[in-house]
Structure formats: structure tokens, C-alpha cells
Tab-separated table of N, CA and C in Angstrom:
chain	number	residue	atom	x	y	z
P	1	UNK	N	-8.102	7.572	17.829
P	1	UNK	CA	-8.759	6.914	16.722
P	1	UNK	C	-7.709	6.413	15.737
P	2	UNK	N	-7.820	5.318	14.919
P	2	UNK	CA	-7.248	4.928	13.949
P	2	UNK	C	-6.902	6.261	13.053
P	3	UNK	N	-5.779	6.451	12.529
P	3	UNK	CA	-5.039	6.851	11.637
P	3	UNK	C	-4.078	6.291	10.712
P	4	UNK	N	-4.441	6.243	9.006
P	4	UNK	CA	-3.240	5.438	8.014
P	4	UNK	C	-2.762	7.354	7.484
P	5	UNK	N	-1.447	6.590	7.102
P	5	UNK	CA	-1.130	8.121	6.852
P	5	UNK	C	-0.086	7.743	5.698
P	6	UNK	N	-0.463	7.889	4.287
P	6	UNK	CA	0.629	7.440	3.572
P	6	UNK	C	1.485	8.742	3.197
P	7	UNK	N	2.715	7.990	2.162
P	7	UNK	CA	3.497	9.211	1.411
P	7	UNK	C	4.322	8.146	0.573
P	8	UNK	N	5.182	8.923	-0.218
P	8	UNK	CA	6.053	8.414	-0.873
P	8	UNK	C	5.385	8.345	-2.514
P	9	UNK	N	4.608	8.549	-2.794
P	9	UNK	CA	4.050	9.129	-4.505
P	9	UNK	C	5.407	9.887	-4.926
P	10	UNK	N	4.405	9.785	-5.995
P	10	UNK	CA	5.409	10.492	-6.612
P	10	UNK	C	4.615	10.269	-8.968
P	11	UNK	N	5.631	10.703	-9.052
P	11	UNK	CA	5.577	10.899	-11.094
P	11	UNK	C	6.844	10.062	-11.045
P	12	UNK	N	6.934	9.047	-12.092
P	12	UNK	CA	8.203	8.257	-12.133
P	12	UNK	C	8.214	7.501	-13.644
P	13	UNK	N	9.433	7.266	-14.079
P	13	UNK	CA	9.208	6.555	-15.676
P	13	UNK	C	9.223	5.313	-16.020
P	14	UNK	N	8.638	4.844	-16.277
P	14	UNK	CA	8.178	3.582	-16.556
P	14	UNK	C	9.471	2.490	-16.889
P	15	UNK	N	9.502	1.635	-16.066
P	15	UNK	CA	10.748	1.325	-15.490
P	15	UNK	C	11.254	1.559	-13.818
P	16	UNK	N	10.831	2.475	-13.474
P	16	UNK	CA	11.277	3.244	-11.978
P	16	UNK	C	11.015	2.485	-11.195
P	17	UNK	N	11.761	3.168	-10.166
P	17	UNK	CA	10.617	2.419	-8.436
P	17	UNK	C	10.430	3.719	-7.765
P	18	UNK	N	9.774	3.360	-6.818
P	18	UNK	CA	9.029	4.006	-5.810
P	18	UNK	C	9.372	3.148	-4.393
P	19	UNK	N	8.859	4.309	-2.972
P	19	UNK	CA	8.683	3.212	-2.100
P	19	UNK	C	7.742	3.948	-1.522
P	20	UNK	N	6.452	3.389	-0.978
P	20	UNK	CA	5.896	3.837	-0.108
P	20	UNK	C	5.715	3.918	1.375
P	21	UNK	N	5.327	4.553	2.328
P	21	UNK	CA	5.599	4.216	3.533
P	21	UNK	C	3.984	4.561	3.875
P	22	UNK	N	3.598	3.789	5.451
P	22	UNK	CA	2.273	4.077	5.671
P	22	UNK	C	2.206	4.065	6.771
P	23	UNK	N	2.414	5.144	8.166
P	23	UNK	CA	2.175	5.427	9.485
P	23	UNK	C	0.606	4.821	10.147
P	24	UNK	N	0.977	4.012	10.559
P	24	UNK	CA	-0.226	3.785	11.503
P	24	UNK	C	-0.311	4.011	12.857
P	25	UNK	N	-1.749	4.686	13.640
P	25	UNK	CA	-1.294	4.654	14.632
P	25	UNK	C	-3.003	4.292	15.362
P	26	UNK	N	-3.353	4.219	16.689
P	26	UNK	CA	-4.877	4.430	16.988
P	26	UNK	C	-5.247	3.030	17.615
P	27	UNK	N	-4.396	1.660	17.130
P	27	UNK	CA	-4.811	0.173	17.224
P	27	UNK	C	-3.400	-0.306	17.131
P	28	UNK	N	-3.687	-1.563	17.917
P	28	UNK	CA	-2.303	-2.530	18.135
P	28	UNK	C	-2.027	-3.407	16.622
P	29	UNK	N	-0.928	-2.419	15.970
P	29	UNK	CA	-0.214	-2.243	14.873
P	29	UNK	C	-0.097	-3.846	14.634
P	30	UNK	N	0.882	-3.991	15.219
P	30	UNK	CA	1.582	-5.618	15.257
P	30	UNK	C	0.110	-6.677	15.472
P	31	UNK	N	-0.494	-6.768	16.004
P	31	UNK	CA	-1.280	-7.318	15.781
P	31	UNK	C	-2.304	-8.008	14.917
P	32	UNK	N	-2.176	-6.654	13.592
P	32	UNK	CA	-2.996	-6.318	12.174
P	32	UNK	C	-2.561	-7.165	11.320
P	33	UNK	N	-2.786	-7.628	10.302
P	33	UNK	CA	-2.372	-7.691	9.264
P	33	UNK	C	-2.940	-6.765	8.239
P	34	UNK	N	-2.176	-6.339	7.497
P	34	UNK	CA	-2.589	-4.524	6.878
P	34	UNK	C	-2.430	-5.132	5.333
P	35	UNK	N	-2.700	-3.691	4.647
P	35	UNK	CA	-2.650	-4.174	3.172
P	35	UNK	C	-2.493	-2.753	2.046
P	36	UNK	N	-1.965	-2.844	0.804
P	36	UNK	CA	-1.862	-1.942	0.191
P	36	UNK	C	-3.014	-1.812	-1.046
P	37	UNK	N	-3.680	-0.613	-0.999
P	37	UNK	CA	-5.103	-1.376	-2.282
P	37	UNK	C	-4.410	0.438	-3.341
P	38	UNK	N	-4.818	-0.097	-4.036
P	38	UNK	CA	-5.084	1.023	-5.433
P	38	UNK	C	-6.532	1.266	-5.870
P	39	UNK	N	-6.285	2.545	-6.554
P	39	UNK	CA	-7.742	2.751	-7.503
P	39	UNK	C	-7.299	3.527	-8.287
P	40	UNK	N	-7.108	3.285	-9.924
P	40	UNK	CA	-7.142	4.056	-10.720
P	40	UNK	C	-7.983	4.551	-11.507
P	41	UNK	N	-8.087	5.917	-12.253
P	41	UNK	CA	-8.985	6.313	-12.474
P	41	UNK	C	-10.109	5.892	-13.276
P	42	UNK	N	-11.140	5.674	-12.832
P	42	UNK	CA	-12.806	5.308	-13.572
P	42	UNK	C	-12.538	3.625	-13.157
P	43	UNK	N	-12.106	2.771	-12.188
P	43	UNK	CA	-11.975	1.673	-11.490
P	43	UNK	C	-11.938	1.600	-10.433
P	44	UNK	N	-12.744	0.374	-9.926
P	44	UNK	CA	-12.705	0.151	-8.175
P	44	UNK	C	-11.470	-0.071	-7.967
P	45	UNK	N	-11.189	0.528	-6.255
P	45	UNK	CA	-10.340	-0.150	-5.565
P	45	UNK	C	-9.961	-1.786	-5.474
P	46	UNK	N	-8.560	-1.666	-5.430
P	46	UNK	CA	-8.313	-3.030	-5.673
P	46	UNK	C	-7.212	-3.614	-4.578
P	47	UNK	N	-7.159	-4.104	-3.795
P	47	UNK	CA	-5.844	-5.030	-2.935
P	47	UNK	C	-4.370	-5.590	-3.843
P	48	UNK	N	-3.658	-4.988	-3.670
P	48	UNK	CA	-2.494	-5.095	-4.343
P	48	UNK	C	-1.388	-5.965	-3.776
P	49	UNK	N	-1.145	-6.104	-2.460
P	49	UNK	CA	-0.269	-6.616	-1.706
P	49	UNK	C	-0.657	-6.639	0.087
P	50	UNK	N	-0.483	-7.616	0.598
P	50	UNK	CA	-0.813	-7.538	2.134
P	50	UNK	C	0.278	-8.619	2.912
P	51	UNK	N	0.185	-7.840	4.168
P	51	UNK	CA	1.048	-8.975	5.162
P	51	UNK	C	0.206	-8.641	5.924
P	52	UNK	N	0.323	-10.452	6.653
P	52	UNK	CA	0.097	-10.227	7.932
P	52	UNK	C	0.461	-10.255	9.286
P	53	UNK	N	0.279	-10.054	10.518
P	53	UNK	CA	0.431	-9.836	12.153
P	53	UNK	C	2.370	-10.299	11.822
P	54	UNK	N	2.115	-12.034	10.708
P	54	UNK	CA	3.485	-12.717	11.063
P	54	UNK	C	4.455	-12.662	10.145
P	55	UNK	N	4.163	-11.712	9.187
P	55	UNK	CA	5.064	-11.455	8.147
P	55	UNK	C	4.500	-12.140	7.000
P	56	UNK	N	3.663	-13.119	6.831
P	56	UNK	CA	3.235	-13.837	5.225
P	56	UNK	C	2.710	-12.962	3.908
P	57	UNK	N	3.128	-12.331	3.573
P	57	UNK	CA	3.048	-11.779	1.991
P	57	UNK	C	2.044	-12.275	1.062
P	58	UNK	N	1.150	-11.974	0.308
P	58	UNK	CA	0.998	-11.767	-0.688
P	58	UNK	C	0.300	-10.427	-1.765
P	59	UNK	N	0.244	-11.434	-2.932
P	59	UNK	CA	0.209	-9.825	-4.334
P	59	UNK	C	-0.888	-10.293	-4.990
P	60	UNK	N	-1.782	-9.383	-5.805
P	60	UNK	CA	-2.177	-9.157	-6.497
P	60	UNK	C	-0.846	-9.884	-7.729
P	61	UNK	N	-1.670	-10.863	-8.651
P	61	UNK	CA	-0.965	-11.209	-10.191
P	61	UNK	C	-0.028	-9.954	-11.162
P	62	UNK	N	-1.092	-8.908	-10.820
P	62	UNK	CA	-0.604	-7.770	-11.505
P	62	UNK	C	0.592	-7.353	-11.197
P	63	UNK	N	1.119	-7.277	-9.655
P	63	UNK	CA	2.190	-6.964	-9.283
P	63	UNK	C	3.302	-8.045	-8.880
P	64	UNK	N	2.810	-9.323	-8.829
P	64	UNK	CA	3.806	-10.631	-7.894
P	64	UNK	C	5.147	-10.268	-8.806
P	65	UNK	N	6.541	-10.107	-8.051
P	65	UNK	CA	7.770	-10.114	-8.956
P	65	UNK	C	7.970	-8.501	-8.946
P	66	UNK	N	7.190	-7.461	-8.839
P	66	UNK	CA	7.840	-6.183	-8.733
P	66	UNK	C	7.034	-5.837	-7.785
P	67	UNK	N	6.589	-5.974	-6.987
P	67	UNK	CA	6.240	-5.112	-5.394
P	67	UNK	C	6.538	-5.996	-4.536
P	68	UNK	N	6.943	-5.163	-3.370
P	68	UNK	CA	7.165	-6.105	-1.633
P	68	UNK	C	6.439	-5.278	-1.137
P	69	UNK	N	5.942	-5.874	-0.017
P	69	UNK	CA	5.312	-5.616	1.005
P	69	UNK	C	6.417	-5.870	2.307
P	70	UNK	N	6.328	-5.121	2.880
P	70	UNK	CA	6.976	-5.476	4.507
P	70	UNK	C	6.448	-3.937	6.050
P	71	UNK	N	7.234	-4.353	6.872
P	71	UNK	CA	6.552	-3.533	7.952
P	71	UNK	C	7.617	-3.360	8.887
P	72	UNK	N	7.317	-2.637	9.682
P	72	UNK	CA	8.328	-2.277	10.744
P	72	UNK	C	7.664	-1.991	12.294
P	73	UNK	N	7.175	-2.932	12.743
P	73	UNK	CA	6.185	-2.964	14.176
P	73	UNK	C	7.369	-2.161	14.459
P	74	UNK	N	8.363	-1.700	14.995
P	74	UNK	CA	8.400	-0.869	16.358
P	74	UNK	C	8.202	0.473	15.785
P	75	UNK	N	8.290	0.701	13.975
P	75	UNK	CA	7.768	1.914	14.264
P	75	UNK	C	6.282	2.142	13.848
P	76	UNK	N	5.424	1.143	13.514
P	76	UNK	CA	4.018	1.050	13.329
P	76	UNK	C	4.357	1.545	11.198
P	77	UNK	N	4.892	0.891	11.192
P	77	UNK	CA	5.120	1.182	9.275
P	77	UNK	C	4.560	0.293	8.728
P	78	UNK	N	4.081	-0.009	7.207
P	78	UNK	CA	4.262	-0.515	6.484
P	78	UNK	C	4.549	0.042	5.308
P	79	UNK	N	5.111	-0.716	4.431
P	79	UNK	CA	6.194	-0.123	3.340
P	79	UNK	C	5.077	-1.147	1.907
P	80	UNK	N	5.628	-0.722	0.919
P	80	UNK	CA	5.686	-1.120	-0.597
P	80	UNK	C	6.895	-0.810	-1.613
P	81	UNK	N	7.578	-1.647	-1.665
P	81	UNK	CA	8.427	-1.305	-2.211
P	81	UNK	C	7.870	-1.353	-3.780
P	82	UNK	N	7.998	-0.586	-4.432
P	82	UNK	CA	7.555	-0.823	-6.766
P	82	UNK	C	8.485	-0.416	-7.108
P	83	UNK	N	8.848	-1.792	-8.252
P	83	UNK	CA	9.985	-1.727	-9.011
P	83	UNK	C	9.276	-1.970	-10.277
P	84	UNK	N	9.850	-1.819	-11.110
P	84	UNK	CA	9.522	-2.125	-12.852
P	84	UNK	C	8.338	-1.658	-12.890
P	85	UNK	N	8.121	-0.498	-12.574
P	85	UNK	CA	6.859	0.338	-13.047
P	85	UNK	C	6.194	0.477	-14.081
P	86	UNK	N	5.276	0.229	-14.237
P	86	UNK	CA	4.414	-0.096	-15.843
P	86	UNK	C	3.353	1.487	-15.603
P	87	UNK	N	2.848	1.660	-17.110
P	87	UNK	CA	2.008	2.828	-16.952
P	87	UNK	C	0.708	2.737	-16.137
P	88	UNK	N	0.493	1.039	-16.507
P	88	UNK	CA	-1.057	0.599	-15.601
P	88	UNK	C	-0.836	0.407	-13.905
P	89	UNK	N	0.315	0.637	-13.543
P	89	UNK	CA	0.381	0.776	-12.282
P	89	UNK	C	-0.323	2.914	-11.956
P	90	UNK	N	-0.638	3.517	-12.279
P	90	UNK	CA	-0.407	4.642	-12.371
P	90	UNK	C	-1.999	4.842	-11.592
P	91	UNK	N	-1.879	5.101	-10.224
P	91	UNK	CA	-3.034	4.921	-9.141
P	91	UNK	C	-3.183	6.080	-7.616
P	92	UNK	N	-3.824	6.334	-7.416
P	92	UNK	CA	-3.868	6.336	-5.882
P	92	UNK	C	-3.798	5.028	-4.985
P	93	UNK	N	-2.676	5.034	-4.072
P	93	UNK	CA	-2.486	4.338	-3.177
P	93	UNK	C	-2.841	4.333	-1.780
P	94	UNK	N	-3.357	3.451	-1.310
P	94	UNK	CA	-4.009	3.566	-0.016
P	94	UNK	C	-3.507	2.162	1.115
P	95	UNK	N	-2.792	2.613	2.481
P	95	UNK	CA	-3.125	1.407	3.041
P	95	UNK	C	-4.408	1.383	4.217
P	96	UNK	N	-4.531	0.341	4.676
P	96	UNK	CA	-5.263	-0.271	5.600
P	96	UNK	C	-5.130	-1.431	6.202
P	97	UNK	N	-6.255	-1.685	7.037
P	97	UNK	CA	-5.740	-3.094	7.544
P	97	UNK	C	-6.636	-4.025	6.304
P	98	UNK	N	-6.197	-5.691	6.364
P	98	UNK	CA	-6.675	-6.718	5.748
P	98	UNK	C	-7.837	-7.572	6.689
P	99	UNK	N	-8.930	-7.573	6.355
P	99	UNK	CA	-9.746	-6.855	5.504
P	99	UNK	C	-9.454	-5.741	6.279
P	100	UNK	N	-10.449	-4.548	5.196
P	100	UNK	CA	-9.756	-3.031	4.882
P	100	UNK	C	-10.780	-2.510	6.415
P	101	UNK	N	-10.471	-1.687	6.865
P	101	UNK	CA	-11.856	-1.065	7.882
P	101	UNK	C	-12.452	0.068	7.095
P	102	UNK	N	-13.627	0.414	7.506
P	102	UNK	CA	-14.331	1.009	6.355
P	102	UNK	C	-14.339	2.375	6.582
P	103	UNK	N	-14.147	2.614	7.585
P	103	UNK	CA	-14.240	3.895	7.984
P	103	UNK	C	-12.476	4.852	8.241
P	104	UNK	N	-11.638	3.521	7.781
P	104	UNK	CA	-9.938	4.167	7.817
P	104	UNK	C	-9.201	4.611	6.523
P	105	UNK	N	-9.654	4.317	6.002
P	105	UNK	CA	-9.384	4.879	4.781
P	105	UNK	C	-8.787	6.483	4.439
P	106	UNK	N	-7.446	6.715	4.444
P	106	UNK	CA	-6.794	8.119	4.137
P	106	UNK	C	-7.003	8.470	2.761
P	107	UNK	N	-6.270	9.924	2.737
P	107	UNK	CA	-6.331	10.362	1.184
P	107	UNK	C	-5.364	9.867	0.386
P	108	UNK	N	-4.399	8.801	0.605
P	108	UNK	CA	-3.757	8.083	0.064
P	108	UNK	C	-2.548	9.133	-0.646
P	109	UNK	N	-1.486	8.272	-1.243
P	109	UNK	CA	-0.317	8.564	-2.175
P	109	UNK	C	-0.657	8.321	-3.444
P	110	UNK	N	-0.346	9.685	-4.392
P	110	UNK	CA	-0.536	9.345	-6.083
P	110	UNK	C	0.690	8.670	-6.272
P	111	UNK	N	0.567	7.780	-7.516
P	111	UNK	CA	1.373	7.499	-8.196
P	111	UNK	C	1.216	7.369	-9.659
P	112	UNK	N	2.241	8.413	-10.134
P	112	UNK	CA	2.315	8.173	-11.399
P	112	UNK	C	3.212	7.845	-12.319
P	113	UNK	N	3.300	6.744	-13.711
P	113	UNK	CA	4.089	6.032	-14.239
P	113	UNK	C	4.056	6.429	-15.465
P	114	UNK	N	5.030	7.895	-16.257
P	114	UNK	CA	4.972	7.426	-17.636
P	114	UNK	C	5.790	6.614	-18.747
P	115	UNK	N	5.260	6.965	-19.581
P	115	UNK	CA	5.460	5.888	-20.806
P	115	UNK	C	6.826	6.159	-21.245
């Protein structure tokens, strides 16, 4: 069965980076185009950054200029790189594929940004 499996959270100061990483396994990886969504607290989930199958990028406004997105088909990864961390970045992180599947959804990576 499909499995996303993140890590890389963390508490960090505003300013920081982070990187996240996100194991996929269950479905033909390379094939996907996947995506990174957030939800912070008392707000819906939101799509933050996605690539797809061929590498094309994009962000959420909130983040364009301090997050990347990228991947690593041979080892079924995708990454987020966050730089210039703001406090309103301060979320649970989740990946999936683009659109999201509804039923893949992990317990995601915290991230937190203070002031």
C-alpha cells in the first residue's frame, strides 16, 4: 500500500532553515507528481510547493523565494528545502501526491518558527 513518511521538523528561529525529506513507497514514485501541503493551527490544509513526474516546480505566494521543492526518483524522496523562516510558516507538514490522495495522508513533520 501507499506509504508518505515524512521527517525533518523541527523548532527553529525565525530566520532558519529546515529541510524536509518525504519517503515514498507503495506506487510508481517517478511517475507522480507529489506535493508539500501545511496546516496550521485552527486552518485548513494548504499546498505549499509541488513538482511534477518532470521536475516543474511550483509555490504557494507565501513561500515563492524561500522554499524548493525537488526529489530524488532513485531513492523515491522528495525534499523541501525552508529558508528565511517566518513565524507564520510554523505548521504541520505533510507530503503527498498532486492532487493529494485522500486516503495517504501521514502524521506529517512539525515545524516550528520562533520570533
Amino acid at each position: 500500500q501507499v506509504q508518505l513518511v515524512e521527517s525533518g521538523g523541527g523548532l527553529v528561529q525565525a530566520g532558519g532553515s529546515l529541510r524536509l525529506s518525504c519517503k515514498a513507497s507503495g506506487f510508481i514514485f517517478r511517475a507522480n507528481a507529489m506535493g508539500w501541503y501545511r496546516q496550521a493551527p485552527g486552518k485548513q490544509r494548504e499546498l505549499v510547493a509541488s513538482i511534477t513526474s518532470a521536475g516543474s516546480t511550483n509555490y504557494a505566494d507565501s513561500v515563492k523565494g524561500r522554499f524548493t521543492i525537488s526529489r530524488d526518483n532513485a531513492k523515491n524522496t522528495v525534499y523541501l528545502e525552508m529558508n528565511s523562516l517566518k513565524p507564520e510558516d510554523t505548521a504541520a507538514y505533510y507530503c503527498n501526491l498532486n492532487p493529494p490522495g485522500v486516503d495517504y495522508w501521514d502524521k506529517g513533520t512539525l515545524v516550528t518558527v520562533s520570533s
